[in-house]
XYZ file of C-alpha atoms in Angstrom:
322
model
C 119.111 107.375 75.619
C 116.030 105.302 76.391
C 115.276 104.553 80.007
C 115.119 100.922 81.102
C 111.599 100.033 82.275
C 111.385 99.029 85.915
C 108.693 97.889 88.276
C 107.380 100.754 90.425
C 108.169 100.661 94.134
C 105.146 100.473 96.397
C 105.226 102.372 99.677
C 102.806 101.847 102.551
C 102.091 104.753 104.911
C 100.268 103.606 108.066
C 98.512 106.407 109.913
C 97.993 107.255 113.567
C 94.802 106.485 115.457
C 95.524 104.604 118.707
C 93.358 101.452 119.054
C 91.930 101.983 115.581
C 95.436 101.097 114.390
C 94.657 97.391 114.589
C 92.856 98.023 111.296
C 96.310 98.234 109.711
C 96.675 94.493 110.296
C 93.523 93.879 108.259
C 94.810 96.159 105.504
C 98.091 94.237 105.348
C 96.176 90.958 105.129
C 94.079 92.294 102.246
C 97.188 93.503 100.405
C 98.814 90.112 100.855
C 95.711 88.314 99.572
C 95.763 90.627 96.535
C 99.400 89.789 95.833
C 100.679 93.262 96.723
C 104.001 93.352 98.569
C 105.044 96.812 99.801
C 108.673 97.677 99.066
C 108.849 100.239 101.897
C 106.755 100.648 105.042
C 106.504 103.631 107.328
C 104.143 104.721 110.050
C 103.145 107.273 112.623
C 102.164 106.334 116.178
C 100.198 103.036 116.132
C 101.024 102.828 112.432
C 104.698 102.667 113.363
C 104.027 99.816 115.790
C 102.145 97.697 113.243
C 104.589 98.664 110.498
C 107.520 97.519 112.635
C 105.861 94.135 113.157
C 105.429 93.807 109.407
C 109.011 94.861 108.661
C 110.233 92.341 111.250
C 108.298 89.502 109.572
C 106.205 89.084 112.725
C 102.841 90.362 111.519
C 101.012 87.028 111.851
C 102.150 86.453 115.448
C 101.495 90.099 116.180
C 97.944 89.783 114.829
C 97.310 86.739 117.029
C 98.554 88.648 120.057
C 96.420 91.716 119.283
C 93.291 89.587 118.919
C 93.979 87.898 122.252
C 94.006 91.167 124.188
C 91.322 91.695 126.785
C 90.619 94.818 128.797
C 92.642 93.421 131.709
C 95.616 92.807 129.402
C 95.439 96.380 128.107
C 95.353 97.714 131.658
C 98.371 95.547 132.486
C 100.527 97.518 130.036
C 99.778 100.774 131.836
C 102.823 101.785 133.875
C 101.513 104.918 135.541
C 103.802 107.890 135.870
C 103.749 111.255 137.676
C 105.678 113.424 135.226
C 105.781 113.913 131.472
C 102.717 111.752 130.811
C 100.233 109.396 132.444
C 102.172 106.325 131.281
C 105.859 105.554 130.860
C 105.244 103.236 127.916
C 108.190 101.024 128.860
C 106.055 97.963 129.669
C 104.813 97.826 126.093
C 108.268 98.230 124.561
C 109.811 95.689 126.949
C 107.079 93.247 125.958
C 107.895 93.903 122.291
C 111.564 93.189 122.866
C 110.841 89.939 124.707
C 108.240 88.571 122.313
C 108.972 90.117 118.948
C 112.082 91.331 117.143
C 114.206 94.325 118.134
C 116.973 95.140 115.697
C 118.598 98.074 113.942
C 116.306 99.589 111.349
C 119.147 99.513 108.823
C 119.067 95.685 108.997
C 115.349 95.409 108.265
C 114.443 93.140 105.351
C 111.819 95.702 104.340
C 112.922 99.377 104.504
C 111.142 100.925 107.495
C 110.738 104.386 108.919
C 108.683 106.053 111.614
C 107.725 109.638 112.332
C 108.137 111.521 115.593
C 107.842 115.161 116.643
C 110.546 117.288 118.279
C 108.776 118.662 121.336
C 111.030 121.741 121.542
C 111.068 122.868 117.913
C 107.921 121.231 116.564
C 109.980 119.748 113.736
C 109.046 116.487 112.038
C 111.651 113.810 112.741
C 112.129 110.757 110.531
C 113.534 107.773 112.428
C 115.360 105.488 110.001
C 118.277 104.178 112.037
C 118.943 102.554 115.404
C 116.678 100.323 117.472
C 113.329 99.728 115.821
C 111.723 99.354 119.258
C 112.989 102.774 120.382
C 111.842 104.325 117.105
C 108.350 102.937 117.709
C 108.385 104.083 121.327
C 109.146 107.652 120.227
C 106.469 107.608 117.536
C 103.693 106.459 119.901
C 104.486 108.989 122.666
C 101.143 110.797 122.565
C 101.527 113.955 124.706
C 99.774 113.675 128.029
C 99.407 109.907 127.730
C 102.989 108.641 127.218
C 106.161 110.285 128.434
C 108.434 111.774 125.733
C 111.547 109.915 124.536
C 115.069 111.351 124.541
C 116.889 110.435 121.335
C 119.915 112.058 119.687
C 119.646 115.050 121.996
C 115.985 115.625 121.153
C 112.819 115.205 123.200
C 110.450 113.278 120.928
C 106.689 112.771 121.049
C 103.989 111.267 118.814
C 104.613 111.663 115.090
C 100.897 112.034 114.461
C 101.115 115.625 115.686
C 102.909 116.720 112.503
C 102.394 113.925 109.950
C 99.490 111.612 110.878
C 99.663 109.661 107.594
C 103.318 109.830 106.497
C 102.976 109.400 102.749
C 105.737 112.007 102.317
C 108.154 109.729 104.202
C 107.205 106.768 102.003
C 107.881 108.938 98.978
C 111.257 110.030 100.383
C 112.158 106.367 100.916
C 111.806 105.738 97.186
C 108.152 104.789 96.741
C 106.649 105.488 93.326
C 103.159 104.407 94.339
C 102.080 105.310 97.864
C 99.199 103.519 99.578
C 98.101 105.562 102.586
C 95.915 104.247 105.405
C 93.955 107.045 107.091
C 92.298 105.983 110.353
C 90.778 109.374 111.172
C 88.953 110.140 107.921
C 85.430 109.599 109.261
C 85.826 110.981 112.788
C 84.027 114.190 111.894
C 80.860 112.119 111.374
C 81.031 110.392 114.754
C 78.402 112.533 116.472
C 76.316 113.411 113.412
C 72.932 111.957 112.637
C 72.054 110.860 109.088
C 70.735 113.619 106.857
C 66.966 113.629 106.379
C 65.896 113.667 102.731
C 62.758 115.817 102.493
C 60.601 115.513 99.345
C 59.578 118.712 97.603
C 56.069 119.906 98.540
C 53.946 122.100 96.217
C 53.719 125.633 97.554
C 56.916 125.246 99.545
C 55.197 123.791 102.641
C 57.187 121.316 104.743
C 55.749 118.017 106.027
C 54.473 118.065 109.594
C 57.319 115.875 110.792
C 59.887 118.367 109.499
C 57.969 121.228 111.113
C 58.086 119.342 114.421
C 61.819 118.752 114.058
C 62.402 122.416 113.263
C 60.368 123.472 116.284
C 62.353 121.120 118.519
C 65.653 122.459 117.134
C 64.571 126.073 117.734
C 63.443 125.157 121.233
C 66.835 123.625 122.040
C 68.574 126.705 120.656
C 66.438 128.984 122.804
C 67.133 126.869 125.860
C 70.836 127.064 125.139
C 70.714 130.826 124.862
C 68.693 131.136 128.067
C 71.301 129.051 129.877
C 73.827 131.819 129.273
C 71.514 134.676 130.244
C 72.087 136.437 133.600
C 70.435 134.703 136.481
C 70.308 131.280 134.845
C 72.940 128.548 134.609
C 73.039 125.126 132.927
C 72.358 123.628 136.373
C 68.862 125.171 136.263
C 67.919 123.118 133.219
C 66.289 119.694 133.320
C 68.734 116.746 133.100
C 67.542 115.812 129.601
C 68.271 119.364 128.385
C 71.928 119.326 129.356
C 74.781 117.681 127.458
C 76.894 115.128 129.273
C 80.397 116.459 129.840
C 83.095 113.983 128.700
C 86.111 113.054 130.791
C 89.366 114.995 130.650
C 91.033 112.160 128.713
C 88.165 112.062 126.196
C 88.419 115.808 125.635
C 92.199 115.681 125.102
C 92.102 112.611 122.846
C 89.202 113.894 120.748
C 90.956 117.235 120.348
C 94.101 115.461 119.130
C 91.972 113.449 116.701
C 90.433 116.590 115.226
C 93.863 118.169 114.867
C 95.283 115.084 113.155
C 92.319 114.834 110.805
C 92.776 118.447 109.683
C 96.557 118.079 109.303
C 96.081 114.885 107.278
C 93.732 116.590 104.847
C 96.133 119.487 104.409
C 99.205 117.336 103.850
C 97.476 114.942 101.492
C 96.330 117.887 99.412
C 99.950 119.002 99.043
C 101.395 115.537 98.369
C 98.528 113.176 97.561
C 99.130 109.432 97.755
C 98.120 107.287 94.812
C 95.627 105.341 96.926
C 93.907 106.094 100.239
C 92.406 103.341 102.377
C 90.052 104.746 105.009
C 88.498 102.166 107.379
C 85.215 103.191 109.001
C 86.204 103.254 112.651
C 84.614 106.344 114.186
C 82.613 104.147 116.560
C 85.788 102.847 118.208
C 87.362 104.591 121.171
C 91.033 105.502 121.251
C 91.787 102.991 124.006
C 89.625 100.114 122.723
C 92.663 97.907 122.131
C 90.599 94.873 123.122
C 88.521 95.233 119.928
C 91.240 94.110 117.514
C 89.080 91.644 115.559
C 86.541 94.344 114.809
C 89.178 96.852 113.702
C 91.013 94.284 111.582
C 87.790 93.351 109.797
C 87.117 97.020 109.047
C 90.651 97.436 107.691
C 90.346 94.379 105.467
C 86.990 95.512 104.060
C 88.229 99.055 103.411
C 91.328 97.778 101.609
C 89.313 95.448 99.393
C 86.993 98.307 98.459
C 89.892 100.663 97.652
C 92.255 98.335 95.771
C 90.508 98.635 92.368
C 91.903 102.173 92.374
C 95.309 100.667 91.586
C 94.183 99.127 88.315
C 95.183 102.151 86.223
C 98.734 101.646 87.566
C 98.758 98.174 86.010
C 97.640 96.134 89.027
C 95.146 93.353 88.416
C 93.229 91.244 90.922
C 94.927 87.935 91.707
C 92.335 85.847 89.855
C 92.867 87.957 86.713
C 96.673 87.614 86.581
C 97.078 85.231 83.697
């Protein structure tokens, strides 16, 4: 019996990445301009927040709000806490309920799901029922920053710990073509300098500038080794020879970023999405929520650059659909 042809379902998996998540709004705008309407949307952490706004039909108002945020506004959402995490996170969710839609996920016009992590077992938890606001709150509960959420007898934290770009959830929700948005793809390059291209020299001799760079590198290495030798500490070195120590929050957040980047690569290798959109956002800090316009522009540009990859699935640019 011949199968009846059907249009493939498109799933959108929005990844974690804190303030870099505003890039998801730009990606959604680019998809809309290209005539692509996701059939299912899911997200982890900030991806769940933006995905919920899209599923609720509030993405335009949400984008306006995000672009209006200043540093003082961001600080105003911080409800400091003494146990479980630095912030309760309730101010943000209460604001969502007052200004955007809170409804049961089952009633969403666009099928929606978010990812959280069971703090006790380490299991990946898919949230596909109940209050969409509570599902988002659980998914954004980054350990150390936001307090965990109790739901269905489980203590839940950020979904980015186990599935930073939940393409597997989109697939489980029926997507045939998964578009994944990875916000952490270029973080490994954040502190790297561009590679120097050195022309070949007859006889194998290096240019003087490269010799000087090599000498400087060896000197720094020797200084580093001497700093660990008995009788000498990093405090004995000149200020310009010591590396600035980041804050505790920077260390924790950067460590989480590295972990999520490695997990994303591993999971995508096992279940690769059909298309990956990777905005260049390494220059943005995790708490730079006041830089929405910049992040959205990066998301839009990255989506436009990646979308031609869908052409072998039958997609054509809007101006070619005739």
